[in-house]
Short mmCIF file of C-alpha atoms and ligand atoms in Angstrom, two decimals:
data_model
loop_
_atom_site.label_atom_id
_atom_site.label_comp_id
_atom_site.label_asym_id
_atom_site.label_seq_id
_atom_site.Cartn_x
_atom_site.Cartn_y
_atom_site.Cartn_z
CA MET F 1 -5.20 -2.00 55.77
CA LYS F 2 -4.04 -1.75 52.05
CA GLU F 3 -5.08 -4.64 49.72
CA ALA F 4 -3.02 -7.78 49.40
CA VAL F 5 0.75 -7.69 48.38
CA GLY F 6 2.15 -10.62 46.53
CA ALA F 7 6.10 -11.06 46.19
CA ILE F 8 7.74 -12.58 43.10
CA VAL F 9 11.18 -13.75 43.55
CA ALA F 10 13.02 -13.91 40.42
CA ALA F 11 15.64 -16.90 41.29
CA ALA F 12 16.00 -18.44 37.71
CA GLY F 13 19.48 -16.94 36.98
CA ARG F 14 22.22 -19.25 35.69
CA GLY F 15 24.87 -17.49 37.65
CA GLU F 16 27.55 -17.95 34.71
CA ARG F 17 29.83 -15.27 36.06
CA LEU F 18 29.83 -17.05 39.54
CA GLY F 19 30.36 -20.32 38.03
CA ARG F 20 28.87 -22.47 40.82
CA GLY F 21 25.59 -23.50 39.16
CA PRO F 22 22.16 -21.86 39.52
CA LYS F 23 22.73 -18.76 41.37
CA ALA F 24 19.84 -19.00 43.69
CA LEU F 25 21.39 -22.17 45.06
CA VAL F 26 24.73 -20.76 45.66
CA SER F 27 25.60 -20.92 49.45
CA LEU F 28 26.27 -17.85 51.36
CA ALA F 29 27.30 -18.13 54.94
CA GLY F 30 25.53 -21.59 55.01
CA ARG F 31 22.46 -20.63 53.25
CA PRO F 32 21.36 -20.56 49.68
CA LEU F 33 20.99 -17.05 48.28
CA LEU F 34 17.28 -17.53 47.65
CA ARG F 35 16.80 -18.40 51.18
CA TRP F 36 18.46 -15.36 52.49
CA ALA F 37 16.02 -13.49 50.23
CA LEU F 38 12.80 -15.27 51.28
CA LEU F 39 13.82 -14.48 55.02
CA SER F 40 13.60 -10.77 54.45
CA LEU F 41 10.51 -10.97 52.27
CA ALA F 42 8.71 -13.38 54.81
CA ASP F 43 9.79 -10.99 57.55
CA CYS F 44 8.09 -8.09 55.92
CA PRO F 45 4.47 -8.04 57.47
CA LEU F 46 3.02 -6.32 54.36
CA VAL F 47 3.79 -9.40 52.17
CA SER F 48 1.02 -11.86 52.29
CA GLU F 49 2.21 -14.40 49.49
CA ILE F 50 5.43 -15.44 47.55
CA VAL F 51 5.92 -16.95 44.31
CA ILE F 52 9.39 -18.24 43.17
CA ALA F 53 10.30 -18.31 39.80
CA ALA F 54 13.07 -21.17 39.86
CA PRO F 55 15.85 -22.12 37.63
CA PRO F 56 14.45 -24.67 35.21
CA GLU F 57 15.01 -28.34 36.56
CA GLU F 58 15.73 -27.05 39.94
CA GLU F 59 12.03 -26.75 41.05
CA THR F 60 12.15 -29.59 43.34
CA ALA F 61 15.38 -28.39 45.28
CA VAL F 62 13.76 -24.97 45.38
CA ARG F 63 10.45 -26.38 46.68
CA ARG F 64 12.66 -28.21 49.37
CA LEU F 65 14.40 -25.13 50.48
CA ALA F 66 11.55 -22.91 50.79
CA GLY F 67 8.96 -25.54 52.05
CA ASP F 68 9.09 -24.24 55.57
CA PHE F 69 7.95 -20.64 54.58
CA PRO F 70 4.07 -20.63 54.77
CA GLN F 71 4.03 -17.37 52.45
CA VAL F 72 5.32 -19.40 49.56
CA ARG F 73 2.24 -20.11 47.21
CA ALA F 74 3.96 -21.54 44.17
CA VAL F 75 7.09 -22.29 42.67
CA VAL F 76 7.24 -21.81 38.97
CA PRO F 77 9.82 -22.65 36.24
CA GLY F 78 11.78 -19.62 35.12
CA GLY F 79 11.78 -18.35 31.44
CA GLU F 80 14.43 -17.48 29.00
CA HIS F 81 14.97 -14.03 30.43
CA ARG F 82 14.32 -12.57 33.79
CA GLN F 83 11.33 -10.72 32.40
CA HIS F 84 9.59 -14.03 31.29
CA SER F 85 10.41 -15.47 34.58
CA VAL F 86 8.49 -12.54 36.37
CA ALA F 87 5.55 -12.85 33.93
CA ARG F 88 5.19 -16.53 34.96
CA GLY F 89 5.29 -15.44 38.47
CA LEU F 90 2.63 -12.86 38.17
CA ALA F 91 0.28 -15.49 36.48
CA ALA F 92 0.63 -17.53 39.57
CA LEU F 93 -0.18 -14.94 42.01
CA SER F 94 -3.67 -15.38 43.79
CA GLY F 95 -6.63 -13.33 42.70
CA GLU F 96 -6.77 -11.20 45.82
CA VAL F 97 -3.21 -9.73 45.09
CA ARG F 98 -3.36 -5.98 43.91
CA TRP F 99 0.15 -4.96 44.66
CA VAL F 100 3.20 -6.95 43.54
CA VAL F 101 6.96 -6.67 44.95
CA VAL F 102 9.64 -8.10 42.76
CA HIS F 103 12.80 -9.06 44.23
CA ASP F 104 15.88 -10.74 42.68
CA ALA F 105 17.28 -14.03 44.78
CA ALA F 106 20.72 -12.43 43.83
CA ARG F 107 20.25 -9.62 46.29
CA PRO F 108 20.33 -11.73 49.71
CA LEU F 109 21.10 -8.73 51.90
CA VAL F 110 17.89 -7.02 51.48
CA THR F 111 16.27 -6.11 54.62
CA PRO F 112 12.66 -6.29 55.55
CA GLY F 113 12.66 -2.63 56.20
CA LEU F 114 13.56 -1.79 52.55
CA VAL F 115 10.94 -4.10 51.11
CA GLU F 116 8.30 -2.39 53.27
CA ALA F 117 9.57 1.08 52.33
CA VAL F 118 9.38 0.29 48.40
CA ILE F 119 5.72 -1.13 49.11
CA ARG F 120 4.74 2.03 50.84
CA ALA F 121 6.25 4.25 48.08
CA ALA F 122 4.33 2.12 45.50
CA TRP F 123 1.11 2.54 47.44
CA GLU F 124 1.45 6.30 47.14
CA ALA F 125 2.82 6.53 43.71
CA GLY F 126 1.64 3.21 41.99
CA ALA F 127 5.20 2.03 41.14
CA ALA F 128 8.41 2.42 43.01
CA LEU F 129 11.98 0.80 43.09
CA ALA F 130 14.91 0.95 45.33
CA ALA F 131 18.08 2.50 43.92
CA VAL F 132 21.25 4.18 44.97
CA PRO F 133 22.78 7.40 43.61
CA VAL F 134 25.89 6.44 41.35
CA ALA F 135 28.97 7.36 43.42
CA ASP F 136 31.81 6.73 40.83
CA THR F 137 32.50 8.87 37.91
CA LEU F 138 31.14 7.26 34.89
CA LYS F 139 33.17 6.75 31.55
CA GLU F 140 32.14 5.69 28.29
CA GLY F 141 34.09 3.92 25.81
CA ARG F 142 35.48 0.43 24.51
CA GLU F 143 39.43 0.17 24.98
CA ARG F 144 39.64 4.01 25.25
CA VAL F 145 37.78 6.62 26.97
CA THR F 146 35.35 8.42 24.44
CA ARG F 147 33.70 10.70 27.14
CA THR F 148 33.00 11.27 30.75
CA LEU F 149 29.19 10.82 31.53
CA SER F 150 27.52 13.14 34.10
CA ARG F 151 26.45 11.15 37.29
CA GLU F 152 24.18 14.01 38.23
CA GLY F 153 20.78 12.44 38.97
CA VAL F 154 21.77 9.02 37.86
CA TRP F 155 20.78 6.06 40.03
CA GLN F 156 21.61 2.40 39.99
CA ALA F 157 18.52 0.43 39.83
CA GLN F 158 18.03 -2.50 42.53
CA THR F 159 15.17 -4.65 43.67
CA PRO F 160 12.93 -4.53 45.47
CA GLN F 161 10.64 -3.13 42.95
CA ALA F 162 6.72 -2.79 43.71
CA PHE F 163 3.88 -1.97 41.39
CA ARG F 164 0.35 -1.75 41.23
CA ARG F 165 -0.57 -5.36 40.01
CA ASP F 166 -2.68 -4.03 36.97
CA TRP F 167 0.03 -1.63 35.76
CA LEU F 168 2.64 -4.48 35.95
CA GLU F 169 0.42 -6.87 34.08
CA ARG F 170 -0.23 -4.38 31.35
CA ALA F 171 3.20 -3.38 30.92
CA HIS F 172 4.45 -7.15 30.61
CA ARG F 173 1.52 -7.80 28.06
CA GLN F 174 2.49 -4.94 25.93
CA ALA F 175 6.28 -5.77 26.05
CA ALA F 176 5.46 -9.54 25.09
CA ARG F 177 3.37 -8.22 22.30
CA GLU F 178 6.20 -5.80 21.02
CA GLY F 179 9.12 -8.35 21.93
CA TYR F 180 10.69 -5.90 24.17
CA VAL F 181 12.93 -7.20 26.74
CA ALA F 182 14.21 -5.09 29.68
CA THR F 183 16.47 -6.05 32.58
CA ASP F 184 14.04 -4.84 35.28
CA ASP F 185 10.56 -4.57 35.79
CA SER F 186 10.65 -0.64 36.32
CA ALA F 187 12.04 -0.16 32.79
CA LEU F 188 8.82 -1.71 31.36
CA LEU F 189 6.51 0.66 33.17
CA GLU F 190 8.80 3.56 32.25
CA LYS F 191 8.66 2.70 28.72
CA TYR F 192 4.97 2.70 28.73
CA GLY F 193 4.65 6.03 30.47
CA TYR F 194 3.86 4.83 34.09
CA PRO F 195 5.39 6.92 36.86
CA VAL F 196 7.96 5.13 38.96
CA ARG F 197 9.20 6.58 42.19
CA LEU F 198 12.75 6.25 43.48
CA VAL F 199 13.20 4.92 46.98
CA ARG F 200 16.79 5.35 48.31
CA GLY F 201 18.10 1.74 48.83
CA ASN F 202 21.51 1.09 50.23
CA ARG F 203 24.81 -0.37 48.99
CA LEU F 204 24.59 -3.53 51.28
CA ASN F 205 21.52 -4.55 49.11
CA LEU F 206 24.20 -5.68 46.47
CA LYS F 207 23.66 -7.96 43.45
CA ILE F 208 25.78 -11.14 43.72
CA THR F 209 27.31 -11.44 40.34
CA GLU F 210 31.02 -11.96 40.49
CA PRO F 211 32.71 -14.22 42.94
CA GLU F 212 34.06 -11.15 44.83
CA ASP F 213 30.48 -10.20 45.64
CA LEU F 214 29.99 -13.24 47.35
CA ALA F 215 33.16 -12.83 49.36
CA TRP F 216 31.91 -9.23 50.17
CA ALA F 217 28.43 -10.49 51.36
CA GLU F 218 29.81 -13.22 53.37
CA ALA F 219 32.32 -11.13 55.32
CA TRP F 220 29.54 -8.75 56.17
CA LEU F 221 27.15 -11.34 57.44
CA GLU F 222 29.97 -12.96 59.42
CA ARG F 223 31.14 -9.69 60.74
CA SER F 224 27.63 -8.70 61.86
CA ALA F 225 26.68 -12.15 63.21
CA PRO F 226 27.36 -12.41 67.09
CA VAL F 227 29.61 -15.54 68.17
CA ARG F 228 27.98 -17.65 70.78
CA VAL F 229 29.72 -20.05 73.15
CA GLY F 230 28.47 -23.31 74.58
CA ILE F 231 29.97 -25.71 77.28
CA GLY F 232 29.56 -29.31 77.38
CA PHE F 233 30.58 -31.94 80.02
CA ASP F 234 30.38 -35.80 80.09
CA ALA F 235 31.64 -38.57 82.16
CA HIS F 236 31.34 -42.37 81.75
CA ARG F 237 32.54 -45.39 84.02
CA LEU F 238 35.08 -47.66 82.76
CA VAL F 239 33.95 -51.27 82.97
CA GLU F 240 35.00 -54.81 81.67
CA GLY F 241 33.73 -56.21 78.50
CA ARG F 242 33.12 -52.85 76.79
CA ARG F 243 35.07 -51.35 73.92
CA LEU F 244 36.70 -48.11 74.59
CA VAL F 245 35.87 -45.31 72.11
CA LEU F 246 36.67 -41.82 72.21
CA GLY F 247 36.42 -39.10 69.54
CA GLY F 248 35.43 -41.96 67.22
CA VAL F 249 38.59 -43.84 67.75
CA GLU F 250 38.65 -47.33 69.16
CA ILE F 251 41.53 -47.54 71.45
CA PRO F 252 42.79 -51.01 72.67
CA PHE F 253 42.29 -51.11 76.53
CA PRO F 254 40.92 -53.87 78.92
CA ARG F 255 38.11 -51.87 79.92
CA GLY F 256 35.54 -49.60 78.10
CA LEU F 257 33.02 -46.97 78.84
CA GLU F 258 29.82 -48.02 80.09
CA GLY F 259 26.71 -46.50 78.60
CA HIS F 260 23.58 -46.81 76.29
CA SER F 261 25.48 -45.92 72.90
CA ASP F 262 29.26 -46.43 72.53
CA ALA F 263 29.55 -44.05 75.46
CA ASP F 264 31.99 -41.85 73.61
CA ALA F 265 32.26 -39.23 76.37
CA LEU F 266 34.46 -36.81 74.29
CA CYS F 267 31.81 -36.61 71.38
CA HIS F 268 29.06 -36.28 73.99
CA ALA F 269 30.74 -33.30 75.58
CA VAL F 270 31.23 -31.72 72.08
CA MET F 271 27.61 -32.33 71.15
CA ASP F 272 26.36 -30.60 74.29
CA ALA F 273 28.67 -27.67 73.73
CA LEU F 274 27.52 -27.30 70.15
CA LEU F 275 23.92 -27.63 71.26
CA GLY F 276 24.55 -25.01 74.14
CA ALA F 277 26.13 -22.58 71.80
CA ALA F 278 23.00 -22.67 69.55
CA GLY F 279 20.56 -22.30 72.68
CA GLU F 280 19.28 -25.91 72.06
CA ARG F 281 18.22 -28.59 74.58
CA ASP F 282 20.95 -31.24 75.59
CA ILE F 283 21.86 -34.42 73.94
CA GLY F 284 19.59 -36.47 76.23
CA HIS F 285 16.70 -34.53 74.76
CA TRP F 286 17.87 -35.22 71.11
CA PHE F 287 18.88 -38.80 71.72
CA PRO F 288 16.93 -40.31 74.62
CA PRO F 289 18.78 -42.96 76.28
CA ALA F 290 15.56 -45.22 76.55
CA ASP F 291 15.27 -44.85 72.65
CA PRO F 292 16.05 -48.30 71.36
CA ARG F 293 17.38 -46.70 67.99
CA PHE F 294 20.28 -45.23 69.94
CA ARG F 295 21.48 -48.49 71.49
CA ALA F 296 25.15 -49.04 70.54
CA ALA F 297 24.83 -45.91 68.33
CA ARG F 298 28.17 -44.44 67.03
CA SER F 299 28.40 -41.15 68.75
CA LEU F 300 30.53 -39.66 66.15
CA GLU F 301 27.55 -40.29 63.74
CA LEU F 302 25.16 -38.59 66.09
CA LEU F 303 27.44 -35.73 66.34
CA ARG F 304 27.64 -35.27 62.72
CA GLN F 305 23.63 -35.41 62.67
CA VAL F 306 23.52 -32.67 65.33
CA ALA F 307 26.03 -30.73 63.35
CA ASP F 308 24.03 -31.20 60.09
CA THR F 309 20.73 -30.14 61.73
CA LEU F 310 22.15 -27.22 63.32
CA ARG F 311 23.69 -26.06 60.00
CA ARG F 312 20.32 -26.44 58.19
CA ARG F 313 19.03 -23.86 60.86
CA GLY F 314 21.67 -21.52 60.04
CA TRP F 315 24.26 -22.18 62.70
CA VAL F 316 27.82 -22.00 61.58
CA PRO F 317 30.39 -23.76 64.11
CA VAL F 318 33.59 -21.68 64.36
CA ASN F 319 35.75 -23.76 66.81
CA VAL F 320 35.66 -26.47 69.41
CA ASP F 321 38.17 -27.15 72.11
CA LEU F 322 38.23 -30.08 74.75
CA THR F 323 40.03 -31.59 77.30
CA VAL F 324 39.62 -35.26 78.25
CA VAL F 325 40.76 -36.52 81.53
CA ALA F 326 41.79 -40.12 81.79
CA GLU F 327 44.19 -41.73 84.20
CA ALA F 328 44.77 -44.44 81.82
CA PRO F 329 45.25 -45.47 78.85
CA LEU F 330 47.58 -43.01 77.46
CA LEU F 331 45.71 -40.96 74.94
CA ALA F 332 48.47 -38.91 73.13
CA PRO F 333 48.92 -41.23 70.28
CA TYR F 334 44.96 -41.23 69.40
CA LEU F 335 44.55 -37.40 69.70
CA PRO F 336 45.41 -36.65 66.09
CA GLN F 337 42.89 -39.11 64.45
CA MET F 338 40.42 -37.81 67.13
CA LYS F 339 40.90 -34.22 65.94
CA ILE F 340 40.42 -35.46 62.26
CA ASN F 341 37.30 -37.17 63.22
CA LEU F 342 35.67 -34.46 65.07
CA ALA F 343 36.58 -31.84 62.50
CA GLU F 344 35.20 -33.88 59.73
CA ALA F 345 31.80 -34.57 61.69
CA LEU F 346 31.57 -30.70 62.41
CA GLY F 347 32.42 -29.62 59.10
CA LEU F 348 35.44 -27.53 60.46
CA ALA F 349 39.10 -27.17 59.37
CA PRO F 350 41.16 -29.49 61.72
CA GLU F 351 42.92 -26.21 63.07
CA ALA F 352 39.41 -25.12 64.36
CA VAL F 353 39.35 -28.27 66.54
CA GLY F 354 41.55 -28.66 69.80
CA VAL F 355 41.92 -32.03 71.41
CA LYS F 356 43.88 -32.29 74.58
CA ALA F 357 44.29 -35.19 77.27
CA THR F 358 45.30 -34.98 80.81
CA THR F 359 45.26 -37.02 83.98
CA ALA F 360 43.75 -36.13 87.27
CA GLU F 361 47.15 -37.04 89.24
CA GLY F 362 45.67 -39.89 90.85
CA MET F 363 43.04 -37.46 92.73
CA GLY F 364 39.29 -38.57 93.20
CA ALA F 365 37.45 -41.02 91.15
CA LEU F 366 38.99 -40.04 87.77
CA GLY F 367 42.29 -40.15 89.27
CA ARG F 368 41.66 -43.77 90.50
CA GLY F 369 40.73 -44.53 86.91
CA GLU F 370 37.04 -45.39 87.72
CA GLY F 371 35.97 -43.52 84.34
CA ILE F 372 36.96 -41.05 82.02
CA ALA F 373 35.53 -37.51 81.64
CA ALA F 374 35.46 -34.79 79.09
CA TRP F 375 34.91 -30.92 78.95
CA ALA F 376 34.41 -29.05 75.74
CA VAL F 377 33.62 -25.56 74.68
CA CYS F 378 32.22 -24.60 71.28
CA SER F 379 31.62 -21.38 69.48
CA ALA F 380 29.38 -20.83 66.58
CA ARG F 381 27.98 -17.94 64.70
CA PHE F 382 24.34 -17.45 63.44
CA PRO F 383 24.57 -15.07 60.50
CA GLY F 384 21.32 -13.39 59.65
CA ARG F 385 18.35 -11.51 60.84
CA SER F 386 16.22 -14.36 62.04
CA GLY F 387 16.05 -17.91 61.89
CA PRO F 388 15.50 -20.64 60.84
MG1 MG J 401 27.41 -39.47 77.65
#
């Protein structure tokens, strides 16, 4: 077993070219960029602790979004340049750490395997970085080409980059003394004569800089995320003295659905479908009927809570379709508002929500109008390598 490896995540970038606020907090397929990077670092078994250099004034937000990773040791405010942020991160690593892997939050698609490969190369060589050979022809010039550069032996540097801690600390100290500022840590070691090994990275480990980078990463994650489907069913009796609420719409009718909450069978069916797609337990487990907190609860609100919780866990709903069976009243006039309510609660576009109504043609209990039932299916994606 080698000595302890600490990770520093450089997450203080302002994200000016992206134009959506501090870059680490920009959402990619439902999760902040920083969280994607943390998932891979935390999944690499060689990394024992993580320090995050956060955007100044966003330390609280960063602590909140990193709070469930036991490896996170500290969140420090980032400095003026990336290099200063890494230096502050170095100072916050624990005394046992002998090896440091530095990664940019702006590279959310890094894999645990690449982190491990770079650390192992550093164990052999003292310092290593992920890089990819340049594929495009390189031109030099301002408005006009002055020359074509050789791309022979030219690499594009990425992170992760891993180093002996004492080398990295010495290089940072010397650079601070000389006022030398570089755009990555490898450059500091190169400048002061340390050998740095190249590890072939991959192009998917792209750096999110421009809005189109975000679009690429999002497309990749969604393409590679499996779609899961869930089913939900619910039925309630119609009784005197209750309001009739379906899909969050109150419908004038002499009877209403009987139940502990507002008995909105349509919302209940959608909730179970959503929970089913996520492989979660059913609505009765989330909101036990015996719990007085849910007495007369608005089911549309409960649906919103379930959807929000699942989104925080990384689930992205794709669409919902449902059929409600009611002999009476006639539901057609209320369907458009139900669709809007459900879409809003689920964070979906209205066209991703299907709401249909039919009767049971007089057959059976539903046909006699003893109650109302709903069936729902929901699909959702879980982009990413692992949850939560
Ligand atoms: Mg129910």
